[in-house]
Short mmCIF file of C-alpha atoms in Angstrom, two decimals:
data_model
loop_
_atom_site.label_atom_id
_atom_site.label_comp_id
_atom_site.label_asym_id
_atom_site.label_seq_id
_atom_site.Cartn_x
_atom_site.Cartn_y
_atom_site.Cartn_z
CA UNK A 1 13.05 16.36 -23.79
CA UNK A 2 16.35 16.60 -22.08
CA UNK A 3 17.53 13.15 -20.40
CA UNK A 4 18.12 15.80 -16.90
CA UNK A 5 14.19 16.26 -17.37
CA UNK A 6 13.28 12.88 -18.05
CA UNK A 7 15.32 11.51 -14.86
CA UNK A 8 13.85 14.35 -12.36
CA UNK A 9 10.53 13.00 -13.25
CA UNK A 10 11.14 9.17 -12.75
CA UNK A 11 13.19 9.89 -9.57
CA UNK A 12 10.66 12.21 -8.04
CA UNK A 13 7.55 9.71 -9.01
CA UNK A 14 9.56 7.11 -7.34
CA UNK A 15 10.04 9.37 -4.01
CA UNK A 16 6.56 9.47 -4.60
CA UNK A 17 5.37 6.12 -4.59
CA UNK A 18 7.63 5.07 -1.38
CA UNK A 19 5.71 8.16 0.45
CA UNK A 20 2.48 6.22 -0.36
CA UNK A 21 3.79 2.79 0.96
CA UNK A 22 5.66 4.99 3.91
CA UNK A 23 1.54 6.36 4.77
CA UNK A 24 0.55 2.81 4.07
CA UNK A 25 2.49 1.68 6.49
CA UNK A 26 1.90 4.25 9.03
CA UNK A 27 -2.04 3.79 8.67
CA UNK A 28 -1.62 -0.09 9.52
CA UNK A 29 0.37 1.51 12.64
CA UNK A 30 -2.66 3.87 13.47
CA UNK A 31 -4.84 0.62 13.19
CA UNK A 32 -2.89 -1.38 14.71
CA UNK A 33 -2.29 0.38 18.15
CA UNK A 34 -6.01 1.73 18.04
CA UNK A 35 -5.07 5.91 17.41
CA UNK A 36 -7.68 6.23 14.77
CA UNK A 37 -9.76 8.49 16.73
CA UNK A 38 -6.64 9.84 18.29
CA UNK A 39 -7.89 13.15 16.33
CA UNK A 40 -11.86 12.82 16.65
CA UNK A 41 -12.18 15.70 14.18
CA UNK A 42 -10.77 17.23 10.73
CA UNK A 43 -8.83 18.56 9.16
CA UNK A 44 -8.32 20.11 12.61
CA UNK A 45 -7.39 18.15 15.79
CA UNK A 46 -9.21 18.71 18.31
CA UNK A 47 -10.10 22.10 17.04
CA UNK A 48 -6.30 22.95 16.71
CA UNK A 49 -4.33 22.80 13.94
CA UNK A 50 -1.18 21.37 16.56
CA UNK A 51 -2.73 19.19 18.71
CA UNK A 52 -2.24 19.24 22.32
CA UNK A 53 0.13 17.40 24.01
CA UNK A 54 -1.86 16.89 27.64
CA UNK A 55 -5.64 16.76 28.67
CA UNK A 56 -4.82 20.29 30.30
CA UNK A 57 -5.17 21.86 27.33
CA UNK A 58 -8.30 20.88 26.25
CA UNK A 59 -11.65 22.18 27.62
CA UNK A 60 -13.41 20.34 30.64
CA UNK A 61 -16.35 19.56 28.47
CA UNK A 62 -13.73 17.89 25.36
CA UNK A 63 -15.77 14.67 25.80
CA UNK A 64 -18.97 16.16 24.51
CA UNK A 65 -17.57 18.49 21.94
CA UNK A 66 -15.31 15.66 20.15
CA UNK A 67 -15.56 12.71 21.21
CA UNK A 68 -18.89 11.56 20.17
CA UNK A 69 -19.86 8.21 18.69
CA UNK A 70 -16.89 5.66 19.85
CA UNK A 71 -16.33 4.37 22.93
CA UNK A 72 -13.13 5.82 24.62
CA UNK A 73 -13.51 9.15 24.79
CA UNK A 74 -10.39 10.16 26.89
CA UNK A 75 -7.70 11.93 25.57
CA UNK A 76 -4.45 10.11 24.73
CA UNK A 77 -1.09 11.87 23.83
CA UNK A 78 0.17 9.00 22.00
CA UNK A 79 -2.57 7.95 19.73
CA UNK A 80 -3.16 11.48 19.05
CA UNK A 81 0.00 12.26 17.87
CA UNK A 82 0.43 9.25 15.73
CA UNK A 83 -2.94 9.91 14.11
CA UNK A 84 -1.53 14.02 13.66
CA UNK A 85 1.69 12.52 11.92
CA UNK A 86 -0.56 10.27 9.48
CA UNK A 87 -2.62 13.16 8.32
CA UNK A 88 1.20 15.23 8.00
CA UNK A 89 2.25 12.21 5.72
CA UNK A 90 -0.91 12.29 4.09
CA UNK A 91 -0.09 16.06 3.25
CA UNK A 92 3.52 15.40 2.34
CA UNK A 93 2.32 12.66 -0.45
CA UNK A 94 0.19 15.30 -1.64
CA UNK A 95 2.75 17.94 -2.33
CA UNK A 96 4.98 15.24 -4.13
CA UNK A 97 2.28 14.29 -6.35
CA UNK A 98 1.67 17.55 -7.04
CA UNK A 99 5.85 18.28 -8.29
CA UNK A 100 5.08 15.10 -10.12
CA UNK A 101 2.52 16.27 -11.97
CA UNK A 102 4.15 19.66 -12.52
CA UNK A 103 7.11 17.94 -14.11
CA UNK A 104 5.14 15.40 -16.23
CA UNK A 105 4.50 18.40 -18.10
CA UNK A 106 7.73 17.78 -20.83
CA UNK A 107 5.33 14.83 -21.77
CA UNK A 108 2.92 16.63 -23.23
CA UNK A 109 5.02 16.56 -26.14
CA UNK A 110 6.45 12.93 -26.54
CA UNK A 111 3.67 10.90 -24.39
CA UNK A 112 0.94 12.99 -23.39
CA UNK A 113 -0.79 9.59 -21.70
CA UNK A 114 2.54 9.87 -18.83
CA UNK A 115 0.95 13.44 -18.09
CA UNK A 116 -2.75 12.26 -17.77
CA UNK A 117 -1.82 9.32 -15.33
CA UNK A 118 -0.02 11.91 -13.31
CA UNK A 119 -2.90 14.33 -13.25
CA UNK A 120 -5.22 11.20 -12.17
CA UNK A 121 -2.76 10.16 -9.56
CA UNK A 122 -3.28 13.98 -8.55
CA UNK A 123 -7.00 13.99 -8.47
CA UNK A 124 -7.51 10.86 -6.44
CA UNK A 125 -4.66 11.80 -3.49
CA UNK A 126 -7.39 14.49 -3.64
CA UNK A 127 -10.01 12.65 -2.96
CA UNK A 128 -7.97 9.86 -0.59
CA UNK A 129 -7.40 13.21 1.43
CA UNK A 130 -11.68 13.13 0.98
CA UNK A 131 -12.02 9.62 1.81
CA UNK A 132 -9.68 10.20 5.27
CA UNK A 133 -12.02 12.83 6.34
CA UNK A 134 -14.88 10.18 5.96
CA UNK A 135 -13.33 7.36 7.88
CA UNK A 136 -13.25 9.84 10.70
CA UNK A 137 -16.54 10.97 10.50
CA UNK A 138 -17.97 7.64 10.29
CA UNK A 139 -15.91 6.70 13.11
CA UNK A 140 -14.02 4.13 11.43
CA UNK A 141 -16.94 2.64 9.89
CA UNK A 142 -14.64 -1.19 8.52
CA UNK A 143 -16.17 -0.10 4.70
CA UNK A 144 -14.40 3.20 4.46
CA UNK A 145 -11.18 1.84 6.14
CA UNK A 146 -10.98 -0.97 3.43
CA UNK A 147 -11.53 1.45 0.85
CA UNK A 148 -9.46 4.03 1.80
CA UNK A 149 -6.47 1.84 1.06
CA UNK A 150 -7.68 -0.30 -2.03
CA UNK A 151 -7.49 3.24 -3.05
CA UNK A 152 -3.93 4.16 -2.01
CA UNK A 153 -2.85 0.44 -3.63
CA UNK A 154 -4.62 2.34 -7.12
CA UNK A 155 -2.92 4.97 -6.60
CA UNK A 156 0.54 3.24 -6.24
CA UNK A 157 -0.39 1.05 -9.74
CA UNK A 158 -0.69 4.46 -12.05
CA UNK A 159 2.41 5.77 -10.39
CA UNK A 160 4.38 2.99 -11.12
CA UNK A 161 2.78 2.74 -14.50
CA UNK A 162 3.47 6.18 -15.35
CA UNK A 163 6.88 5.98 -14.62
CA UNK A 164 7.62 2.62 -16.11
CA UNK A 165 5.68 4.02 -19.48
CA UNK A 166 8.24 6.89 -19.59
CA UNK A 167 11.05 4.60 -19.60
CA UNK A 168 9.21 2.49 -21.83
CA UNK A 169 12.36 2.03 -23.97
CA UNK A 170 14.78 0.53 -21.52
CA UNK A 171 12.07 -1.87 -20.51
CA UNK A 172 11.69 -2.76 -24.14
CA UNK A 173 15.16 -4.25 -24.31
CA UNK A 174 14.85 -6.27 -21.73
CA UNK A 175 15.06 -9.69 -23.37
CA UNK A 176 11.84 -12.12 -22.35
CA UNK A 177 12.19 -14.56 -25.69
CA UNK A 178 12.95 -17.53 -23.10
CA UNK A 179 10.21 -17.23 -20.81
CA UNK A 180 7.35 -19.88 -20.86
CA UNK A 181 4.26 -18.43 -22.89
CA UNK A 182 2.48 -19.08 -19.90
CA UNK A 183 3.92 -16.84 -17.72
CA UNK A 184 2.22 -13.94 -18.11
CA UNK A 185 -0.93 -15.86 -17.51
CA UNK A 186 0.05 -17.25 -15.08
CA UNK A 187 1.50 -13.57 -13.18
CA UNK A 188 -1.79 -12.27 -13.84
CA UNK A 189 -3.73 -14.76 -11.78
CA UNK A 190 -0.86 -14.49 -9.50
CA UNK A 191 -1.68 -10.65 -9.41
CA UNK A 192 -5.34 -11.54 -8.32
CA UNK A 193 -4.64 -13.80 -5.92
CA UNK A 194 -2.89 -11.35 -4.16
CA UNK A 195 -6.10 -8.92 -4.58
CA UNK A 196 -8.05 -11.76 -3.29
CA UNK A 197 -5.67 -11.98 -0.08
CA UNK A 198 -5.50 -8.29 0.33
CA UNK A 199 -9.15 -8.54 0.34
CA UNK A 200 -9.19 -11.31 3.04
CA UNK A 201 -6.95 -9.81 5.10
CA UNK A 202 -8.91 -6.59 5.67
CA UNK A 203 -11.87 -8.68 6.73
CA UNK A 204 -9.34 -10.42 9.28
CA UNK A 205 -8.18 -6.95 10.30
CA UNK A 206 -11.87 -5.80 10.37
CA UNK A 207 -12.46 -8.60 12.88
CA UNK A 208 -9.53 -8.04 14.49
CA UNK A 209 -10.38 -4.46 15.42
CA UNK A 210 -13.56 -5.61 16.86
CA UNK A 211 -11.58 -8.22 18.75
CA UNK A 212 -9.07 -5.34 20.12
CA UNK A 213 -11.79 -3.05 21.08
CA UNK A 214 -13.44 -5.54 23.27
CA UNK A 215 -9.69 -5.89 24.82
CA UNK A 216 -9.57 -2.82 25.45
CA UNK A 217 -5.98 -3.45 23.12
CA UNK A 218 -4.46 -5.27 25.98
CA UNK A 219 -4.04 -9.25 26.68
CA UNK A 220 -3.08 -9.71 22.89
CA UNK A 221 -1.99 -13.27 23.21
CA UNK A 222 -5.82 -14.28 23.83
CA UNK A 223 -7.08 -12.38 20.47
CA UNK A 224 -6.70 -15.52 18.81
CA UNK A 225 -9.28 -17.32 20.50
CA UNK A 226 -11.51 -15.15 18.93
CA UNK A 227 -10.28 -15.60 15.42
CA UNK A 228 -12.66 -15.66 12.60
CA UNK A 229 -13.12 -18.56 9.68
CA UNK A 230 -11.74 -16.23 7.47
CA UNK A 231 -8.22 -15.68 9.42
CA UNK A 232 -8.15 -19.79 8.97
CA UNK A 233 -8.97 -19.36 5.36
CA UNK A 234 -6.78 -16.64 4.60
CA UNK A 235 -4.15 -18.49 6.36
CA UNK A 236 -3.86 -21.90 3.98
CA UNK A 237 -4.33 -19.57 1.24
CA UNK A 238 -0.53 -17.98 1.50
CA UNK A 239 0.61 -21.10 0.57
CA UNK A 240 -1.01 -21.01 -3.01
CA UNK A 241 0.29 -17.74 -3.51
CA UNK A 242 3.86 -18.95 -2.45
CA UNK A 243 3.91 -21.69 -4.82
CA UNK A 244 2.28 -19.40 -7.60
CA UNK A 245 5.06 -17.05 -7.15
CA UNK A 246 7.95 -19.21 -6.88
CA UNK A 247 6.89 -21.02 -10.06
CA UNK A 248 7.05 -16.99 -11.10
CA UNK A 249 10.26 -16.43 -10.03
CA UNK A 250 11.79 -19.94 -11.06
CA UNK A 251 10.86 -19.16 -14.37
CA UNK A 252 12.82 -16.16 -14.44
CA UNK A 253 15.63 -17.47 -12.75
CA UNK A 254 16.08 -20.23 -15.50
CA UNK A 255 15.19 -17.93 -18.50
CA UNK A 256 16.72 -14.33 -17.60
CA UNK A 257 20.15 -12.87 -17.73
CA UNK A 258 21.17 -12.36 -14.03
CA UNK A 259 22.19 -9.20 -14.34
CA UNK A 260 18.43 -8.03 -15.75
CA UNK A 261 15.95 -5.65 -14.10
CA UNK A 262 13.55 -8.89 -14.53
CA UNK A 263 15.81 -10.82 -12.49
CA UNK A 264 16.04 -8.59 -9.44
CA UNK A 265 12.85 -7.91 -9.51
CA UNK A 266 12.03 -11.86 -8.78
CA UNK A 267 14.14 -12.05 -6.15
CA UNK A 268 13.08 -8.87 -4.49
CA UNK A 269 9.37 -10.40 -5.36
CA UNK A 270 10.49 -14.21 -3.29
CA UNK A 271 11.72 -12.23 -0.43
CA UNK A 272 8.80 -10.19 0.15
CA UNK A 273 6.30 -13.19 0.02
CA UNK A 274 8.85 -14.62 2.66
CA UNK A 275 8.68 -11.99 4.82
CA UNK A 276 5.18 -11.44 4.45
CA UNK A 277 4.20 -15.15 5.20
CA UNK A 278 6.72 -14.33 8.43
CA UNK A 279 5.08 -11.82 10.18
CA UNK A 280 2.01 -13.36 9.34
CA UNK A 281 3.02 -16.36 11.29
CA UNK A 282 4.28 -14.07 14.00
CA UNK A 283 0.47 -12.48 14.08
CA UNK A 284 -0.84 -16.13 14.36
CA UNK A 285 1.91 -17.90 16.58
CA UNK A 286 3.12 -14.93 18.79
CA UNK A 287 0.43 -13.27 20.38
CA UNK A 288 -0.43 -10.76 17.80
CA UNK A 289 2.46 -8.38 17.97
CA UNK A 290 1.56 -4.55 17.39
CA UNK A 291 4.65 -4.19 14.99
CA UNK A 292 4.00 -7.10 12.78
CA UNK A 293 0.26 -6.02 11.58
CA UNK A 294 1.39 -2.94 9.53
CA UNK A 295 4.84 -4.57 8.27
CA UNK A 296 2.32 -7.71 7.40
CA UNK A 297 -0.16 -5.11 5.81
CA UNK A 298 3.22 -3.07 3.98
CA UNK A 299 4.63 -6.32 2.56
CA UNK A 300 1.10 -7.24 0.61
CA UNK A 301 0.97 -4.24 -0.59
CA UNK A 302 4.62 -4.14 -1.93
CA UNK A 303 4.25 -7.63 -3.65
CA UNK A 304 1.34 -6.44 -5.34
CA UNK A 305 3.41 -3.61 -6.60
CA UNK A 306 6.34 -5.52 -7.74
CA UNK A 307 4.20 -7.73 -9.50
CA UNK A 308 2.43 -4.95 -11.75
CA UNK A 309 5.75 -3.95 -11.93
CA UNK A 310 6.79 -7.32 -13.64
CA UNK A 311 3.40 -7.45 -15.65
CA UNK A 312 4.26 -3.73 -17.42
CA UNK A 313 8.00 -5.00 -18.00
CA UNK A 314 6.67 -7.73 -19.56
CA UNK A 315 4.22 -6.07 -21.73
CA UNK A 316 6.86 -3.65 -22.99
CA UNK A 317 9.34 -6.59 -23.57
CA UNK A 318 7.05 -8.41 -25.75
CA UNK A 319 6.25 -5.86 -28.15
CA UNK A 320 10.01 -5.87 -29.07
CA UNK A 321 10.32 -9.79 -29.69
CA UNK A 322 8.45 -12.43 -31.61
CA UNK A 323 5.82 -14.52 -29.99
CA UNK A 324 7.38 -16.15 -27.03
CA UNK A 325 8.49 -19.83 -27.00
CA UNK A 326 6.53 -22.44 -24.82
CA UNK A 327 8.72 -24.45 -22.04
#
């Protein structure tokens, strides 16, 4: 396989995987500001494949034909249209995983397993486009939401893998002999602690939407009132996976050469749990901003990413080395 070939692939599976966090974050926005239903059917929008841009264009009777089974039936430019350009990212993420896959092809013959993760990464944005249609027809039941993008965070973990395992032998040199033998223990309960606060945080989101509907999304600064256990819960428990992480990323800092992909990756991994915990606070302390829920809901995701991310360098590393040396 030509190098040309090799970097097409691992630069197009990266475009890739930021479309999936770019339709991550644009679903929190959808949640966020309520446009779910902006499109009450699919794939169409109400009936159209553009959807209109003012009640005049629908029919008099619109209520009865689409909007059945949630509350606010009237039509609303705005939410529709940000619901029309989710389902367009959707689509976009599903042409680029489809190039992907073409050109994980030249794998067949040095690493056919790079090829199979792309074709599964293919067959489940297939049935994520599925799983959207769903959470429409079951008019945003909280179950299908969750799931919908537990799936899109699996989806984001094989992409990365597959493009990490067809590098596999720069991350091999990385040099990991200094490390604590602890620490990949340690990142892996760090990795499922932030599973266990993604988890939380869609039943605070759940609650949340439940909260804004009965708001009628207005008067956000009295949401909090309102505020399940779980919010309080998930709340104290960003602090244990601050401290897990830092421990992480100390580790690296005192063991790594500076200039090493391991290295940035820590600090990239610090700053996101930063900014995370920040907009969190902002959700908690400023009235529940509309912005900061999907940035909140984007950064999670990312640190989960950079964290498998760190777990496959580290895997890689290792099998080049002798057992590492407790600190």
């Amino acid at each position: 396989m030509s190098p040309e070939t090799a970097r097409y692939f691992r630069r197009l599976g990266t475009l890739t995987i930021f479309a999936v966090y770019f339709v991550i974050l644009v679903g929190g926005i959808v949640r966020a500001s309520g446009a779910g239903m902006g499109c009450p059917d699919w794939p169409t929008c109400f009936g159209q494949l553009i959807p209109p841009t003012s009640e005049a264009e629908l029919p008099s009777n619109y209520h009865e034909i689409y909007a059945v089974g949630y509350a606010n039936t009237d039509f609303n430019v705005i939410k529709t249209w940000t619901e029309y350009l989710n389902r367009l990212t959707g689509v976009t993420i599903g042409f680029l995983i489809f190039l992907t896959l073409w050109s994980s092809r030249a794998y067949l013959k040095t690493d056919k397993a790079v090829f199979y993760l792309s074709l599964a990464c293919f067959l489940l944005v297939g049935f994520q486009g599925w799983l959207g249609s769903v959470v429409v027809k079951t008019h945003l039941h909280p179950l299908m939401i969750t799931a919908h993008m537990l799936l899109a965070l699996f989806i984001v973990a094989l992409l990365i893998y597959a493009i990490a395992r067809s590098q596999n032998d720069l991350l091999r040199q990385i040099d990991i002999s200094a490390l604590p033998a602890k620490f990949k223990a340690v990142l892996i309960i760090a990795m499922g602690f932030t599973l266990l606060q993604v988890g939380m945080g869609t039943q605070v989101r759940e609650a949340v939407d439940l909260i804004a509907t009965h708001h009628n999304y207005i008067d956000r600064e009295y949401w909090r009132d309102s505020f399940p256990l779980i919010f309080y819960i998930h709340r104290s428990f960003s602090a244990v996976i601050l401290f897990t992480n830092l421990w992480l990323v100390w580790k690296v800092y005192q063991s790594v050469d500076k200039n090493s992909l391991l290295f940035r990756l820590g600090a990239v991994l610090v700053g996101l749990i930063i900014c995370a915990i920040l907009a969190g606070m902002s959700l908690d302390r400023l009235g529940m901003p509309a912005v900061a829920q999907p940035i909140h809901l984007l950064l999670a995701t990312l640190i989960f990413g950079v964290q498998f991310f760190i777990f496959i360098c580290i895997n890689y590393a290792a099998k080049e080395m002798t057992p590492v040396v407790s600190s």
